[in-house]
Tab-separated table of C-alpha atoms (C1' of nucleotides) in Angstrom:
chain	number	residue	atom	x	y	z
A	495	MET	CA	-120.330	-61.780	5.207
A	496	GLN	CA	-122.447	-62.929	1.484
A	497	PRO	CA	-124.536	-61.107	-0.161
A	498	GLU	CA	-128.031	-61.190	1.848
A	499	ILE	CA	-130.017	-59.281	-0.156
A	500	SER	CA	-128.978	-59.435	-3.545
A	501	ASP	CA	-132.042	-61.658	-4.445
A	502	GLN	CA	-130.960	-60.832	-9.034
A	503	ILE	CA	-130.646	-65.124	-9.750
A	504	LEU	CA	-128.455	-65.940	-13.065
A	505	TYR	CA	-130.084	-69.071	-14.440
A	506	SER	CA	-127.096	-70.557	-15.705
A	507	PHE	CA	-127.783	-72.762	-17.982
A	508	LEU	CA	-127.567	-69.682	-20.157
A	509	ILE	CA	-124.120	-70.585	-20.107
A	510	GLY	CA	-123.823	-73.866	-20.291
A	511	GLY	CA	-124.973	-74.967	-15.676
A	512	SER	CA	-126.327	-78.091	-15.509
A	513	CYS	CA	-124.970	-78.204	-11.708
A	514	ALA	CA	-124.459	-81.192	-10.386
A	515	SER	CA	-122.748	-84.029	-12.995
A	516	SER	CA	-119.308	-85.835	-12.973
A	517	THR	CA	-117.325	-86.109	-15.772
A	518	THR	CA	-114.221	-86.135	-14.621
A	519	THR	CA	-113.062	-86.388	-18.157
A	520	THR	CA	-112.627	-83.140	-19.610
A	521	THR	CA	-115.027	-83.892	-22.371
A	522	THR	CA	-116.173	-80.791	-24.388
A	523	ARG	CA	-119.802	-80.290	-23.042
A	524	SER	CA	-120.507	-77.626	-25.818
A	525	SER	CA	-123.395	-80.417	-27.757
A	526	PHE	CA	-125.043	-80.826	-24.807
A	527	TYR	CA	-126.588	-77.231	-24.592
A	528	PRO	CA	-130.533	-77.955	-25.294
A	529	PHE	CA	-130.645	-74.161	-27.027
A	530	ALA	CA	-129.376	-72.542	-29.509
A	531	MET	CA	-126.194	-71.962	-29.103
A	532	GLU	CA	-124.713	-71.945	-32.749
A	533	ASP	CA	-123.874	-68.253	-32.611
A	534	THR	CA	-120.711	-68.825	-30.828
A	535	SER	CA	-119.405	-65.755	-30.488
A	536	SER	CA	-115.651	-65.123	-28.743
A	537	GLN	CA	-117.177	-63.736	-25.450
A	538	ASP	CA	-118.964	-67.011	-25.025
A	539	LYS	CA	-116.329	-68.663	-25.639
A	540	ALA	CA	-113.627	-66.457	-22.965
A	541	LEU	CA	-116.627	-67.642	-20.773
A	542	ALA	CA	-116.154	-70.628	-21.538
A	543	THR	CA	-112.432	-70.857	-20.371
A	544	THR	CA	-113.422	-68.512	-18.289
A	545	LEU	CA	-115.246	-71.270	-15.822
A	546	ARG	CA	-113.983	-74.213	-16.874
A	547	LYS	CA	-110.720	-72.578	-14.913
A	548	HIS	CA	-113.382	-72.056	-12.011
A	549	ARG	CA	-114.410	-75.571	-11.899
A	550	GLU	CA	-110.491	-76.670	-12.046
A	551	GLY	CA	-109.567	-74.220	-9.686
A	552	GLU	CA	-112.722	-75.384	-7.364
A	553	ARG	CA	-111.553	-79.418	-7.886
A	554	MET	CA	-108.430	-78.790	-6.549
A	555	ARG	CA	-109.351	-75.959	-3.949
A	556	ARG	CA	-112.060	-79.720	-2.819
A	557	GLU	CA	-108.436	-81.473	-3.041
A	558	ARG	CA	-107.030	-80.113	-0.592
A	559	ILE	CA	-109.315	-79.892	1.547
A	560	ASN	CA	-110.206	-83.806	1.690
A	561	SER	CA	-106.668	-84.178	1.727
A	562	SER	CA	-105.993	-83.007	5.227
A	563	LEU	CA	-109.646	-84.669	6.662
A	564	ASN	CA	-107.946	-87.622	5.400
A	565	LYS	CA	-104.782	-86.926	7.276
A	566	LEU	CA	-106.837	-86.177	10.081
A	567	ARG	CA	-109.154	-89.393	10.270
A	568	ASN	CA	-105.952	-91.941	10.798
A	569	LEU	CA	-104.316	-88.648	13.371
A	570	LEU	CA	-107.407	-89.866	14.619
A	571	SER	CA	-107.405	-93.325	14.136
A	572	CYS	CA	-111.203	-93.082	13.470
A	573	ASN	CA	-112.946	-95.020	10.534
A	574	PRO	CA	-111.942	-93.406	7.047
A	575	LYS	CA	-116.545	-93.464	6.562
A	576	THR	CA	-116.828	-90.608	9.253
A	577	ASP	CA	-118.372	-87.888	8.520
A	578	LYS	CA	-116.774	-84.451	8.157
A	579	ALA	CA	-118.805	-82.731	11.126
A	580	THR	CA	-118.512	-85.754	13.742
A	581	LEU	CA	-114.403	-85.730	12.431
A	582	LEU	CA	-113.763	-81.885	12.687
A	583	ALA	CA	-115.778	-81.838	16.295
A	584	LYS	CA	-114.041	-84.997	17.307
A	585	VAL	CA	-110.822	-83.326	15.985
A	586	VAL	CA	-111.584	-80.095	18.363
A	587	GLN	CA	-112.103	-82.489	21.133
A	588	ARG	CA	-108.933	-83.807	20.816
A	589	VAL	CA	-106.539	-80.995	20.452
A	590	ASN	CA	-108.450	-79.426	23.482
A	591	GLU	CA	-107.051	-82.663	25.060
A	592	LEU	CA	-103.735	-82.597	23.790
A	593	LYS	CA	-103.113	-78.618	24.303
A	594	GLN	CA	-104.045	-79.376	27.539
A	595	GLN	CA	-101.891	-81.969	28.404
A	596	THR	CA	-98.859	-80.517	27.413
A	597	LEU	CA	-100.015	-77.372	29.069
A	598	GLU	CA	-99.884	-79.457	32.536
A	599	ILE	CA	-96.381	-81.168	32.353
A	600	SER	CA	-94.609	-77.608	30.451
A	601	ASN	CA	-96.323	-74.267	31.758
A	602	GLU	CA	-97.049	-75.241	35.483
A	603	ASN	CA	-93.673	-76.058	35.850
A	604	VAL	CA	-92.395	-73.234	37.265
A	605	PRO	CA	-91.063	-73.265	39.680
A	606	SER	CA	-92.165	-70.385	42.134
A	607	GLU	CA	-90.305	-67.309	43.928
A	608	THR	CA	-92.387	-68.475	46.841
A	609	ASP	CA	-91.942	-71.909	48.763
A	610	GLU	CA	-94.884	-73.732	47.983
A	611	ILE	CA	-96.806	-77.323	48.844
A	612	SER	CA	-99.823	-78.673	48.085
A	613	VAL	CA	-100.210	-83.012	48.703
A	614	LEU	CA	-103.811	-84.798	47.113
A	615	ASN	CA	-104.421	-88.204	46.908
A	616	PHE	CA	-105.318	-89.403	42.987
A	617	GLU	CA	-109.361	-89.896	43.339
A	618	ASN	CA	-108.760	-90.823	39.525
A	619	CYS	CA	-106.631	-94.148	39.963
A	620	SER	CA	-109.431	-96.056	41.157
A	621	ASN	CA	-107.269	-99.398	41.019
A	622	ASP	CA	-107.889	-101.684	43.787
A	623	ASP	CA	-104.774	-103.270	44.001
A	624	GLY	CA	-104.149	-102.263	47.622
A	625	ARG	CA	-101.849	-99.256	46.772
A	626	ILE	CA	-102.734	-95.545	47.659
A	627	ILE	CA	-101.613	-92.769	45.432
A	628	PHE	CA	-100.553	-89.718	46.067
A	629	LYS	CA	-99.395	-86.334	44.010
A	630	VAL	CA	-96.473	-83.856	46.562
A	631	SER	CA	-96.062	-80.789	44.582
A	632	PHE	CA	-93.550	-78.480	46.408
A	633	CYS	CA	-90.741	-75.109	44.933
A	634	CYS	CA	-87.955	-73.860	47.308
A	635	GLU	CA	-84.297	-72.811	46.823
A	636	ASP	CA	-82.390	-76.014	45.748
A	637	ARG	CA	-79.751	-77.765	47.344
A	638	PRO	CA	-76.929	-80.150	46.208
A	639	ASP	CA	-78.470	-82.329	49.191
A	640	LEU	CA	-81.762	-81.785	48.394
A	641	MET	CA	-82.526	-85.431	45.685
A	642	GLN	CA	-80.906	-88.018	48.371
A	643	ASP	CA	-83.235	-86.273	51.326
A	644	LEU	CA	-85.864	-86.404	48.923
A	645	VAL	CA	-85.769	-89.682	48.968
A	646	GLU	CA	-85.185	-90.566	52.514
A	647	THR	CA	-87.700	-88.696	53.275
A	648	LEU	CA	-89.668	-90.640	51.397
A	649	LYS	CA	-88.682	-93.798	52.598
A	650	SER	CA	-88.906	-93.205	56.465
A	651	LEU	CA	-93.103	-93.004	54.752
A	652	GLN	CA	-92.202	-96.271	53.218
A	653	MET	CA	-93.629	-94.315	50.609
A	654	GLU	CA	-92.242	-95.753	46.567
A	655	THR	CA	-91.829	-93.209	43.380
A	656	LEU	CA	-93.454	-93.561	40.937
A	657	TYR	CA	-92.469	-90.980	38.898
A	658	ALA	CA	-90.607	-87.752	39.508
A	659	TYR	CA	-90.649	-84.222	37.344
A	660	MET	CA	-88.549	-81.740	38.635
A	661	THR	CA	-87.088	-77.775	37.190
A	662	THR	CA	-84.518	-76.445	38.458
A	663	ILE	CA	-83.608	-72.421	36.600
A	664	GLY	CA	-81.389	-70.409	38.395
A	665	GLY	CA	-81.352	-71.440	41.859
A	666	ARG	CA	-85.156	-72.460	42.133
A	667	THR	CA	-86.369	-75.687	41.749
A	668	ARG	CA	-90.351	-77.391	41.540
A	669	ASN	CA	-91.025	-80.784	41.641
A	670	ASP	CA	-93.653	-82.855	40.858
A	671	LEU	CA	-94.375	-86.373	42.285
A	672	VAL	CA	-96.759	-88.995	41.986
A	673	VAL	CA	-96.165	-91.006	45.295
A	674	VAL	CA	-97.660	-94.635	46.003
A	675	GLY	CA	-98.204	-96.670	49.529
A	676	ASN	CA	-99.439	-98.800	50.837
A	677	LYS	CA	-102.691	-98.970	51.856
A	678	GLU	CA	-102.259	-101.291	55.173
A	679	GLN	CA	-100.337	-98.600	56.274
A	680	HIS	CA	-102.152	-95.763	54.107
A	681	SER	CA	-104.785	-93.520	53.956
A	682	VAL	CA	-106.759	-90.998	52.390
A	683	GLU	CA	-105.273	-89.749	55.844
A	684	SER	CA	-101.431	-89.629	55.107
A	685	VAL	CA	-102.049	-86.841	52.776
A	686	LYS	CA	-101.014	-84.999	56.359
A	687	LEU	CA	-98.454	-87.188	56.614
A	688	LEU	CA	-96.925	-85.800	53.648
A	689	GLN	CA	-98.127	-82.996	53.887
A	690	ASN	CA	-95.783	-82.069	57.672
A	691	ALA	CA	-92.574	-84.170	55.960
A	692	PHE	CA	-92.226	-81.583	52.771
A	693	GLU	CA	-92.910	-78.658	54.747
A	694	SER	CA	-89.554	-80.028	57.121
A	695	LEU	CA	-88.054	-80.818	54.589
A	696	LEU	CA	-88.482	-77.574	52.897
A	697	GLU	CA	-87.412	-75.526	56.444
A	698	ARG	CA	-84.023	-77.474	55.960
A	699	SER	CA	-83.935	-76.575	52.667
A	700	ASN	CA	-83.765	-72.259	53.829
A	701	GLN	CA	-81.622	-72.970	56.594
A	702	SER	CA	-79.250	-74.924	54.396
A	703	VAL	CA	-79.230	-72.476	51.933
A	704	MET	CA	-78.377	-69.576	54.624
A	705	MET	CA	-76.002	-71.776	56.273
A	706	GLY	CA	-74.637	-72.214	52.705
A	707	HIS	CA	-75.062	-68.758	50.576
A	708	GLY	CA	-75.429	-66.555	52.771
A	709	GLY	CA	-79.264	-65.979	51.678
A	710	GLY	CA	-78.830	-64.265	48.035
A	711	ARG	CA	-78.716	-65.166	45.193
A	712	GLU	CA	-78.030	-63.972	41.950
A	713	ARG	CA	-81.731	-64.993	40.112
A	714	SER	CA	-80.691	-63.136	36.551
A	715	LYS	CA	-79.851	-65.708	35.027
A	716	ARG	CA	-83.396	-67.084	35.387
A	717	ARG	CA	-85.712	-67.855	32.939
A	718	ARG	CA	-88.486	-69.726	31.650
A	719	PRO	CA	-87.139	-73.660	31.069
A	720	LEU	CA	-88.986	-74.586	28.054
A	721	ASP	CA	-89.434	-71.347	26.276
A	722	HIS	CA	-86.272	-72.782	24.515
A	723	ILE	CA	-86.852	-76.724	23.605
A	724	LYS	CA	-90.616	-76.461	23.016
A	725	ARG	CA	-93.564	-74.461	22.569
A	726	VAL	CA	-96.623	-74.818	24.709
B	1418	MET	CA	-115.492	-93.403	-5.170
B	1419	GLN	CA	-118.065	-91.187	-7.551
B	1420	PRO	CA	-119.360	-91.901	-10.603
B	1421	GLU	CA	-116.664	-91.236	-12.906
B	1422	ILE	CA	-118.500	-92.391	-15.337
B	1423	SER	CA	-122.316	-91.812	-15.772
B	1424	ASP	CA	-122.426	-88.763	-18.444
B	1425	GLN	CA	-125.562	-88.408	-18.641
B	1426	ILE	CA	-126.325	-85.100	-17.360
B	1427	LEU	CA	-129.548	-84.453	-16.558
B	1428	TYR	CA	-130.014	-80.627	-16.879
B	1429	SER	CA	-131.722	-78.834	-12.718
B	1430	PHE	CA	-133.857	-76.288	-15.248
B	1431	LEU	CA	-136.222	-79.177	-15.897
B	1432	ILE	CA	-137.351	-78.890	-12.099
B	1433	GLY	CA	-136.398	-74.831	-11.480
B	1434	GLY	CA	-132.895	-75.470	-10.968
B	1435	SER	CA	-130.913	-72.478	-10.701
B	1436	CYS	CA	-128.067	-73.429	-9.523
B	1437	ALA	CA	-126.735	-70.845	-6.672
B	1438	SER	CA	-128.543	-68.015	-5.899
B	1439	SER	CA	-128.461	-67.056	-2.287
B	1440	THR	CA	-131.271	-66.258	-0.459
B	1441	THR	CA	-130.994	-67.129	2.914
B	1442	THR	CA	-134.731	-65.515	2.957
B	1443	THR	CA	-136.298	-69.225	1.931
B	1444	THR	CA	-138.278	-67.439	-0.565
B	1445	THR	CA	-140.849	-69.212	-2.644
B	1446	ARG	CA	-140.052	-69.010	-6.577
B	1447	SER	CA	-141.691	-70.401	-8.305
B	1448	SER	CA	-142.437	-67.284	-9.538
B	1449	PHE	CA	-139.124	-66.937	-11.122
B	1450	TYR	CA	-139.081	-69.736	-13.178
B	1451	PRO	CA	-138.318	-69.384	-16.491
B	1452	PHE	CA	-140.814	-71.522	-18.486
B	1453	ALA	CA	-144.080	-72.837	-18.160
B	1454	MET	CA	-144.650	-74.056	-14.540
B	1455	GLU	CA	-148.069	-72.956	-14.302
B	1456	ASP	CA	-148.732	-77.371	-14.092
B	1457	THR	CA	-148.496	-77.064	-10.776
B	1458	SER	CA	-149.492	-80.962	-10.360
B	1459	SER	CA	-148.283	-82.909	-6.921
B	1460	GLN	CA	-146.459	-84.207	-7.889
B	1461	ASP	CA	-144.420	-80.683	-8.833
B	1462	LYS	CA	-146.040	-79.968	-4.819
B	1463	ALA	CA	-144.492	-83.019	-3.050
B	1464	LEU	CA	-140.783	-82.504	-5.304
B	1465	ALA	CA	-140.382	-79.261	-4.259
B	1466	THR	CA	-140.907	-79.350	-0.251
B	1467	THR	CA	-138.232	-82.179	-1.137
B	1468	LEU	CA	-136.122	-80.306	-2.228
B	1469	ARG	CA	-136.267	-77.558	0.228
B	1470	LYS	CA	-136.250	-79.797	2.814
B	1471	HIS	CA	-132.820	-80.898	1.399
B	1472	ARG	CA	-131.585	-77.472	0.400
B	1473	GLU	CA	-131.986	-77.200	4.571
B	1474	GLY	CA	-130.480	-79.900	5.241
B	1475	GLU	CA	-127.911	-79.192	3.791
B	1476	ARG	CA	-127.601	-75.605	5.239
B	1477	MET	CA	-127.465	-77.376	8.942
B	1478	ARG	CA	-124.590	-79.398	7.622
B	1479	ARG	CA	-122.210	-76.766	6.006
B	1480	GLU	CA	-123.256	-74.457	10.423
B	1481	ARG	CA	-121.341	-77.679	11.705
B	1482	ILE	CA	-118.706	-77.954	10.357
B	1483	ASN	CA	-117.772	-74.074	9.603
B	1484	SER	CA	-118.400	-74.365	13.196
B	1485	SER	CA	-115.984	-76.586	13.932
B	1486	LEU	CA	-114.215	-74.685	11.568
B	1487	ASN	CA	-113.944	-71.879	13.603
B	1488	LYS	CA	-113.167	-73.617	16.827
B	1489	LEU	CA	-109.801	-75.035	15.864
B	1490	ARG	CA	-108.926	-71.455	14.215
B	1491	ASN	CA	-109.474	-70.982	17.667
B	1492	LEU	CA	-107.580	-73.672	19.210
B	1493	LEU	CA	-104.963	-72.902	16.844
B	1494	SER	CA	-104.985	-68.806	17.460
B	1495	CYS	CA	-104.856	-67.802	13.864
B	1496	ASN	CA	-106.227	-65.684	12.485
B	1497	PRO	CA	-110.274	-66.302	11.829
B	1498	LYS	CA	-109.826	-65.327	7.672
B	1499	THR	CA	-107.675	-68.627	7.200
B	1500	ASP	CA	-108.580	-70.346	4.164
B	1501	LYS	CA	-110.245	-73.707	4.993
B	1502	ALA	CA	-107.478	-76.069	3.957
B	1503	THR	CA	-104.799	-73.909	5.503
B	1504	LEU	CA	-106.306	-74.026	8.637
B	1505	LEU	CA	-106.717	-77.805	8.274
B	1506	ALA	CA	-103.169	-78.265	7.070
B	1507	LYS	CA	-102.249	-76.766	10.336
B	1508	VAL	CA	-104.661	-78.551	12.121
B	1509	VAL	CA	-102.300	-82.571	10.621
B	1510	GLN	CA	-99.451	-80.220	11.517
B	1511	ARG	CA	-100.130	-79.220	15.164
B	1512	VAL	CA	-101.653	-82.855	16.346
B	1513	ASN	CA	-98.455	-84.551	15.002
B	1514	GLU	CA	-96.554	-82.129	16.896
B	1515	LEU	CA	-98.373	-82.731	19.751
B	1516	LYS	CA	-98.522	-86.531	20.057
B	1517	GLN	CA	-94.757	-86.627	19.570
B	1518	GLN	CA	-94.661	-84.117	22.820
B	1519	THR	CA	-97.488	-86.748	25.131
B	1520	LEU	CA	-95.554	-89.363	23.136
B	1521	GLU	CA	-92.471	-88.013	23.746
B	1522	ILE	CA	-93.117	-87.597	28.166
B	1523	SER	CA	-95.200	-90.697	28.949
B	1524	ASN	CA	-94.780	-93.831	26.931
B	1525	GLU	CA	-91.178	-93.431	26.071
B	1526	ASN	CA	-89.996	-92.540	30.176
B	1527	VAL	CA	-90.602	-96.266	30.863
B	1528	PRO	CA	-86.926	-97.485	32.401
B	1529	SER	CA	-85.710	-100.617	30.001
B	1530	GLU	CA	-84.458	-103.914	31.196
B	1531	THR	CA	-80.626	-102.702	30.552
B	1532	ASP	CA	-78.682	-99.843	30.931
B	1533	GLU	CA	-78.491	-97.021	29.126
B	1534	ILE	CA	-77.057	-94.070	27.697
B	1535	SER	CA	-77.260	-91.340	25.300
B	1536	VAL	CA	-76.369	-88.252	24.789
B	1537	LEU	CA	-77.273	-85.549	21.884
B	1538	ASN	CA	-77.751	-81.924	21.471
B	1539	PHE	CA	-80.148	-79.664	20.285
B	1540	GLU	CA	-79.544	-78.676	17.455
B	1541	ASN	CA	-83.143	-77.404	16.668
B	1542	CYS	CA	-82.455	-74.507	19.807
B	1543	SER	CA	-80.770	-71.546	17.584
B	1544	ASN	CA	-80.832	-69.579	20.452
B	1545	ASP	CA	-77.912	-67.097	19.897
B	1546	ASP	CA	-76.864	-66.920	24.166
B	1547	GLY	CA	-74.094	-68.268	24.655
B	1548	ARG	CA	-75.912	-71.178	25.781
B	1549	ILE	CA	-75.623	-74.725	24.046
B	1550	ILE	CA	-78.297	-77.246	25.398
B	1551	PHE	CA	-77.900	-81.191	25.354
B	1552	LYS	CA	-79.903	-83.630	26.202
B	1553	VAL	CA	-79.232	-86.838	28.325
B	1554	SER	CA	-81.033	-90.014	28.846
B	1555	PHE	CA	-79.981	-93.149	30.235
B	1556	CYS	CA	-81.631	-95.693	32.166
B	1557	CYS	CA	-79.507	-97.358	35.256
B	1558	GLU	CA	-80.419	-99.622	38.827
B	1559	ASP	CA	-82.123	-97.401	41.726
B	1560	ARG	CA	-80.216	-96.104	44.949
B	1561	PRO	CA	-80.282	-93.144	47.407
B	1562	ASP	CA	-77.738	-91.507	46.379
B	1563	LEU	CA	-78.021	-91.673	42.868
B	1564	MET	CA	-78.794	-87.708	42.981
B	1565	GLN	CA	-76.132	-86.094	44.486
B	1566	ASP	CA	-73.986	-87.968	42.369
B	1567	LEU	CA	-76.198	-86.482	39.671
B	1568	VAL	CA	-76.188	-83.157	41.055
B	1569	GLU	CA	-72.435	-83.243	41.304
B	1570	THR	CA	-71.288	-84.851	38.601
B	1571	LEU	CA	-72.868	-81.872	36.243
B	1572	LYS	CA	-71.037	-79.643	38.630
B	1573	SER	CA	-68.284	-80.580	37.524
B	1574	LEU	CA	-68.633	-79.708	34.167
B	1575	GLN	CA	-70.044	-76.567	34.861
B	1576	MET	CA	-73.518	-78.048	33.827
B	1577	GLU	CA	-76.785	-76.271	34.623
B	1578	THR	CA	-79.932	-78.696	34.931
B	1579	LEU	CA	-82.630	-77.142	32.416
B	1580	TYR	CA	-85.144	-79.566	33.519
B	1581	ALA	CA	-85.225	-83.290	34.627
B	1582	TYR	CA	-88.204	-85.350	34.183
B	1583	MET	CA	-87.316	-89.002	35.711
B	1584	THR	CA	-89.475	-92.672	36.327
B	1585	THR	CA	-88.631	-95.921	38.778
B	1586	ILE	CA	-90.047	-97.909	39.264
B	1587	GLY	CA	-89.443	-101.504	40.646
B	1588	GLY	CA	-85.693	-100.513	41.869
B	1589	ARG	CA	-84.763	-99.624	37.796
B	1590	THR	CA	-85.196	-95.976	37.281
B	1591	ARG	CA	-85.028	-93.637	33.982
B	1592	ASN	CA	-83.873	-89.992	33.706
B	1593	ASP	CA	-83.528	-87.847	31.435
B	1594	LEU	CA	-81.790	-84.553	31.322
B	1595	VAL	CA	-81.759	-81.884	29.478
B	1596	VAL	CA	-79.016	-79.544	30.231
B	1597	VAL	CA	-76.943	-76.416	29.930
B	1598	GLY	CA	-74.089	-75.275	29.404
B	1599	ASN	CA	-71.366	-71.818	28.361
B	1600	LYS	CA	-70.513	-72.102	24.621
B	1601	GLU	CA	-67.213	-70.586	25.647
B	1602	GLN	CA	-66.385	-73.900	27.830
B	1603	HIS	CA	-68.172	-76.369	25.908
B	1604	SER	CA	-68.934	-77.318	22.085
B	1605	VAL	CA	-70.552	-80.004	21.041
B	1606	GLU	CA	-67.349	-82.006	21.472
B	1607	SER	CA	-68.757	-82.207	24.751
B	1608	VAL	CA	-70.953	-85.035	23.558
B	1609	LYS	CA	-68.139	-87.408	25.033
B	1610	LEU	CA	-67.429	-85.504	27.720
B	1611	LEU	CA	-71.144	-86.517	28.685
B	1612	GLN	CA	-70.825	-89.286	27.155
B	1613	ASN	CA	-68.141	-90.269	29.552
B	1614	ALA	CA	-67.999	-88.890	33.081
B	1615	PHE	CA	-72.462	-90.733	32.755
B	1616	GLU	CA	-70.831	-94.448	32.001
B	1617	SER	CA	-68.632	-93.723	35.066
B	1618	LEU	CA	-71.681	-92.642	37.379
B	1619	LEU	CA	-73.841	-96.027	35.912
B	1620	GLU	CA	-70.508	-98.306	36.836
B	1621	ARG	CA	-70.662	-96.934	40.090
B	1622	SER	CA	-74.326	-97.137	40.369
B	1623	ASN	CA	-73.682	-101.201	39.809
B	1624	GLN	CA	-70.866	-101.039	42.443
B	1625	SER	CA	-72.857	-100.021	44.961
B	1626	VAL	CA	-75.913	-101.632	44.054
B	1627	MET	CA	-74.056	-104.518	43.908
B	1628	MET	CA	-72.410	-103.979	47.329
B	1629	GLY	CA	-75.929	-102.680	49.309
B	1630	HIS	CA	-78.163	-105.822	47.892
B	1631	GLY	CA	-76.396	-108.566	46.893
B	1632	GLY	CA	-77.224	-108.316	43.518
B	1633	GLY	CA	-80.670	-109.713	44.090
B	1634	ARG	CA	-83.954	-107.360	44.675
B	1635	GLU	CA	-87.023	-108.400	43.987
B	1636	ARG	CA	-88.609	-107.504	40.071
B	1637	SER	CA	-92.796	-108.174	40.756
B	1638	LYS	CA	-93.651	-104.838	41.789
B	1639	ARG	CA	-92.561	-103.701	38.247
B	1640	ARG	CA	-95.445	-102.467	36.353
B	1641	ARG	CA	-95.499	-98.949	33.693
B	1642	PRO	CA	-95.829	-95.935	35.495
B	1643	LEU	CA	-98.072	-94.086	33.169
B	1644	ASP	CA	-101.380	-97.143	33.515
B	1645	HIS	CA	-102.640	-95.402	36.179
B	1646	ILE	CA	-102.716	-92.050	35.143
B	1647	LYS	CA	-103.124	-90.932	32.017
B	1648	ARG	CA	-103.818	-92.214	29.084
B	1649	VAL	CA	-101.544	-91.780	26.217
C	1368	DC	C1'	-139.162	-94.079	0.166
C	1369	DT	C1'	-137.252	-91.295	3.981
C	1370	DG	C1'	-133.021	-89.097	5.461
C	1371	DC	C1'	-128.218	-88.036	5.216
C	1372	DA	C1'	-123.805	-86.965	3.064
C	1373	DC	C1'	-121.188	-86.254	-0.096
C	1374	DA	C1'	-118.777	-84.048	-4.895
C	1375	DC	C1'	-119.789	-80.478	-7.885
C	1376	DG	C1'	-120.176	-76.401	-10.768
C	1377	DT	C1'	-121.770	-71.834	-10.316
C	1378	DG	C1'	-122.313	-66.797	-8.600
C	1379	DA	C1'	-120.676	-63.524	-5.603
C	1380	DT	C1'	-116.642	-61.290	-2.814
C	1381	DC	C1'	-112.030	-60.047	-1.849
C	1382	DC	C1'	-107.488	-58.400	-2.768
D	606	DT	C1'	-108.560	-57.676	-13.804
D	607	DG	C1'	-107.624	-62.334	-12.663
D	608	DG	C1'	-106.876	-65.586	-9.395
D	609	DA	C1'	-108.620	-67.694	-5.209
D	610	DT	C1'	-111.996	-68.366	-1.501
D	611	DC	C1'	-116.433	-69.099	-0.285
D	612	DA	C1'	-121.792	-70.359	0.654
D	613	DC	C1'	-124.940	-72.089	-2.047
D	614	DG	C1'	-128.190	-75.483	-3.858
D	615	DT	C1'	-128.457	-79.857	-6.684
D	616	DG	C1'	-127.637	-84.733	-8.823
D	617	DT	C1'	-126.313	-88.921	-6.813
D	618	DG	C1'	-124.992	-92.760	-3.444
D	619	DC	C1'	-125.474	-95.257	0.945
D	620	DA	C1'	-128.352	-97.118	5.100
DNA sequence: CTGCACACGTGATCC
DNA sequence: TGGATCACGTGTGCA
C-alpha cells in the first residue's frame, strides 16, 4: 500500500516547511524562511504555488470528512465532542443494528412455498405485568376468510393480537403475529396450544383451497414483495 | 476551535523535524539530522522518546479510525477503494434511510384515537411493468369481520394486497396496506376510488361496533404496541 | 506532567 | 502532467 521501504528523506524546510502552524489567512510566508531564499527562481515560485494548492486541497478534503463526521454525531445523537474513533465504532454498531432490524422485517416476511408454523414465547419481554407474549409465524395458501378464522382462533384461546405483519403474494400468505395472553390462563406451555390451534387452521385452509379452486392456482404472478418498494 | 490567531511559527527541524517520511520500521533517525545534533544531552533524549511515543500513539489512533472505516466499507458493500469522504457521505445517507425506515414501521403504526384514512400512490415505484401501487392507511374500531370486509373491498376494486402491516390495541386497529392494481384498470385517479371504498368500510365498522357492543368499550388495556418488543 | 485527540502541511501514489 | 487521496509526523490544546 505505502512506500514501506523508501527511507529517502526530503527536508521540507528547504522549501519552506515548518510542519504545523495554522494560519487560516493565507499569508505570504516567504519572509519567515530562516535561510537564504532570496534567489526566488521561477522554479521555486512554481513549486510554492503547487504546495499552496496542495495545502488548500487537503484542507477542503478534511472539511468534507469532518462535515460528514459531525452529521453522524447528530444522527447518533451523541456528544458533539465524541472522538472520531469511538464515533466511527458506534456508527458501525448502529448500522449493523439497523440493517438487522430492517432485514428481519423485510426479508424474512416472504411467504414460503411450503406450509410452515413456528411458535415461540418472548423471553426478552420480562415485564412483570401479568401478561405473557408469544410470536406465531405461519405460511399457507391465502383464502378470503383466513383473517376471520384467525381472529376467532385467538379469541377461543383468550388471546389478543398485539401486532401483526402479513404479506400476501400470488396466492400464498405469510403472517407474523405477536399475541398476548393473561398469565392466569397461560404459561410457557401454551406454546403447544397455539401450535395445535394453528395447525388445524392450516388444515382447514388447505381443504378450503382444494374445494374452492381445485388446488391449482397460477403462480406466475409471484414476486418478492418489497423489491419494488424499498431495498434491503 | 483552533488557534486561528497564533502566527507564531516553530520550526520543527530545530528538534529534528522533516515533516513527512514514512518508515514503518522505527529506525533511529538521529543520524539523519542535517545539523549539529552531536550534543545529545539528556533533555534531547527525553524529547526524542516523547516524540517517539507521540508518533506511535498517532499511528494507533489512525489504525482504529481506518479499521472502522473499512468495516463501514463492507457494511455498505461498496468498493474497498472508496474515498473516506464519499464513504462517510454514503454512511450518512444510509443511516438516515435506515432510521426513517424503522421509524415508519415501528413508531407510526400506533392506532389513533380518531378514525382516519389516508390514500396515496407510490410515485417512487417507477417500474414500468403495467402495475400501479397505492398505500392505504386507516384507523378505526376493531371488529372480527374487518379483515374479511377488507379483502372483499379490495377484490371488488380488482386490487391485490402486496403487503399489510396492522396493529390492534385495546379495541382500536391501525392498518397500513400496500395494494397493487393493473394500469389498464387503474390510474392515479383510483386514489379517489380507494378513498371512497375505505370510507364506507369505516362507516360500516362504526355501525357494527355500535350495534354489537353498545358503543362503550374499555380502553384501560391500551398500551404502545412495540415498547415491549423492540426499541426505536 | 502525562496522555490523548485533533488539525495541519507534506511526500508519495494513483489515475 | 496534474488533480485527488492517503499516511505520516508534528505542534498544540485539553483533561
